[in-house]
Coordinates of N, CA and C in Angstrom, one line a residue:
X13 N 0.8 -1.2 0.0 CA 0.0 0.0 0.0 C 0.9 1.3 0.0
X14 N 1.9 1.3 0.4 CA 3.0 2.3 0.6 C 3.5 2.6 -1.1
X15 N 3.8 1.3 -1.8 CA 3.8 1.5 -3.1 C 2.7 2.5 -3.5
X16 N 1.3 2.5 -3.5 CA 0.4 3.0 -4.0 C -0.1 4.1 -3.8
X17 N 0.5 4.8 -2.4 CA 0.7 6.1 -2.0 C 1.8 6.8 -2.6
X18 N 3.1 6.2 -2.9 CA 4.3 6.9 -3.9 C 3.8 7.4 -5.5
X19 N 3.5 6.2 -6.1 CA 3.0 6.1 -7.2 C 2.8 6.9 -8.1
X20 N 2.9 7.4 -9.1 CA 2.7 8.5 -10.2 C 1.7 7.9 -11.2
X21 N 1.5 6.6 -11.4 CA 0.9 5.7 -12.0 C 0.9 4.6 -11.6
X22 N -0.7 4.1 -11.9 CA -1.4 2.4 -11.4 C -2.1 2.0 -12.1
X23 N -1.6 0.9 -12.8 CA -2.1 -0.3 -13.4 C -2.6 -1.0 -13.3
X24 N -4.0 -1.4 -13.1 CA -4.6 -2.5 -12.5 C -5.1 -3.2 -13.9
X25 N -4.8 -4.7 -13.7 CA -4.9 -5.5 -15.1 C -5.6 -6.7 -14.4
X26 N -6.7 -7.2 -14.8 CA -7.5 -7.9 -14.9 C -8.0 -8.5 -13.6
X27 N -8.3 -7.5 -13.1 CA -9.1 -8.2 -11.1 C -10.0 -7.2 -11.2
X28 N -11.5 -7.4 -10.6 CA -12.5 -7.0 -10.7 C -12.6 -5.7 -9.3
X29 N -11.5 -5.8 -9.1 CA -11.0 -4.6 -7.9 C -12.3 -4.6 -6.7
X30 N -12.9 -5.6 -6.7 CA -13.6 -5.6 -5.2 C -13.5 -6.3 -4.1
X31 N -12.3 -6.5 -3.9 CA -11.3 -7.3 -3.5 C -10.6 -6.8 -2.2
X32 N -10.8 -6.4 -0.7 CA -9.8 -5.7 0.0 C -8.6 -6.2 0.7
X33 N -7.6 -6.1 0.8 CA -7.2 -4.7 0.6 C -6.7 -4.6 -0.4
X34 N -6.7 -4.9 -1.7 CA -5.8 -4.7 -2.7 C -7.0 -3.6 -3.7
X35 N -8.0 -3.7 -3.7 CA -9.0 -2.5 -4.2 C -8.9 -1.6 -3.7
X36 N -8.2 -1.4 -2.1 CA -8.0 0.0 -1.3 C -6.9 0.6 -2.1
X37 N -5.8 0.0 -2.8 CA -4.7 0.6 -3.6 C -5.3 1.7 -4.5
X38 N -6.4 1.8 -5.2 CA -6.5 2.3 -6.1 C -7.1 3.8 -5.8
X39 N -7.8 3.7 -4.8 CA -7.9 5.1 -3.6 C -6.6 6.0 -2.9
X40 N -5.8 4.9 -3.2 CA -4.6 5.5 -2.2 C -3.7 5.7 -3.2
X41 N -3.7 5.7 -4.4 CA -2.9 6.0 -5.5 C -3.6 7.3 -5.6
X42 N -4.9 7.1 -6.2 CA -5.5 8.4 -6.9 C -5.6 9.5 -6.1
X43 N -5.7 9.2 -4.3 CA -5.1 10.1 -3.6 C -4.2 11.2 -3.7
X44 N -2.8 10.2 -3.9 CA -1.5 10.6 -4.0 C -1.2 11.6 -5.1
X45 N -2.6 11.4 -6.2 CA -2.2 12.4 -7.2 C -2.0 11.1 -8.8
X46 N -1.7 10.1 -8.7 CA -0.9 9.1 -9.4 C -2.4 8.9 -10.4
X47 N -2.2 8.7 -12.1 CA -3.1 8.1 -13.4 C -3.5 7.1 -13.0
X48 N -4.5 7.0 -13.0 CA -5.1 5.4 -13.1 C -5.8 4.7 -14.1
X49 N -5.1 3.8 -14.4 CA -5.9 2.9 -15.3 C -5.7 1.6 -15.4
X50 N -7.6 1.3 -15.8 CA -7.9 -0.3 -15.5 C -8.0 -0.8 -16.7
X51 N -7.8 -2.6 -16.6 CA -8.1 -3.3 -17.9 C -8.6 -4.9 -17.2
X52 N -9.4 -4.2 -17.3 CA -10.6 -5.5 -17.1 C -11.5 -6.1 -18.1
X53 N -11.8 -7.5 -18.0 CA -12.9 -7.9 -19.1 C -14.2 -7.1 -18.6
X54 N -14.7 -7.2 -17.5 CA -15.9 -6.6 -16.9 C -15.9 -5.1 -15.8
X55 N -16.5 -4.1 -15.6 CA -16.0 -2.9 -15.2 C -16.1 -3.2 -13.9
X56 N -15.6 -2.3 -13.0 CA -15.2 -2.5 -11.7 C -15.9 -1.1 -11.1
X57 N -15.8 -1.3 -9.6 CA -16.1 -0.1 -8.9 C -15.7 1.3 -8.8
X58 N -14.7 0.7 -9.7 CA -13.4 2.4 -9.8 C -13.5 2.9 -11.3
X59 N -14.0 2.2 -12.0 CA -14.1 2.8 -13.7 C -14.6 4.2 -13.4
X60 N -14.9 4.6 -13.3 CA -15.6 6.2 -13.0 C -14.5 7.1 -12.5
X61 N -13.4 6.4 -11.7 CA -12.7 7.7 -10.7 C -11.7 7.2 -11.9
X62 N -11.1 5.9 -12.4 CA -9.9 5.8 -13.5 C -9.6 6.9 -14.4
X63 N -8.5 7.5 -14.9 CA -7.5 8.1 -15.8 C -8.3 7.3 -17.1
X64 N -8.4 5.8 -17.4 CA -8.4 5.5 -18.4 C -8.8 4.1 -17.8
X65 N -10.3 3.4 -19.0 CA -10.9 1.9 -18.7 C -10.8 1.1 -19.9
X66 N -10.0 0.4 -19.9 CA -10.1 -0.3 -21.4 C -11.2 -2.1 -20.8
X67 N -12.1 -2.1 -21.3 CA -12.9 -3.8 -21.4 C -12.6 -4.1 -22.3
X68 N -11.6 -4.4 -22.5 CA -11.1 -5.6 -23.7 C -10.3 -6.6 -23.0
X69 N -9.6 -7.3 -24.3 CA -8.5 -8.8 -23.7 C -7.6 -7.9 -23.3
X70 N -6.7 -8.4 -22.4 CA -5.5 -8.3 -21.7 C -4.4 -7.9 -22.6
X71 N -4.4 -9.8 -23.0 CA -3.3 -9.6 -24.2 C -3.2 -9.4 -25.6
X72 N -4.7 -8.2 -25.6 CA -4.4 -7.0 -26.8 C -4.0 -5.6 -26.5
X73 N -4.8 -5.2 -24.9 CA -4.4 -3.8 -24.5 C -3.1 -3.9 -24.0
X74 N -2.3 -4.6 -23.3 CA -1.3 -4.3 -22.6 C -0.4 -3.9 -24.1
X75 N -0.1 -5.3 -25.3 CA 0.8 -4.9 -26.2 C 0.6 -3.6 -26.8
X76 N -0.6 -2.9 -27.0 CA -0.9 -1.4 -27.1 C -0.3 -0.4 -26.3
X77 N -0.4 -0.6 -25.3 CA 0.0 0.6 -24.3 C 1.6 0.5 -24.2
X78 N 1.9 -0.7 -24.3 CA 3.6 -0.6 -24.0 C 4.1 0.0 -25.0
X79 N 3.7 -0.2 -26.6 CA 4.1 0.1 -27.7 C 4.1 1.5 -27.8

């Protein structure tokens, strides 16, 4: 969680983020000021507060974003 208060950017890749405490990370990032963005097959509780929601496959957005 200390990661996620540093943070300038958070990744969350494929968990349905309702999950605690690892769903508290994404409050305590966007806190800190840090982009957020999800990639999930199905939308989560945080799509609304996220920087950016992609619902697609995984392994077509990740090779996008790194590129």
């Amino acid at each position: 969680m200390r990661a996620a208060g540093a943070a300038d950017f958070f990744l969350s890749v494929g968990t349905s983020l309702q999950v605690y405490p690892v769903a508290g990370a994404v409050d305590i990032a966007r806190s800190a000021g840090a982009k957020v963005v999800i990639i999930n097959a199905e939308p989560t509780p945080f799509d609304a507060m996220a920087d950016a929601v992609f619902h697609d496959s995984i392994s077509e957005v990740l090779p996008r974003l790194c590129s």
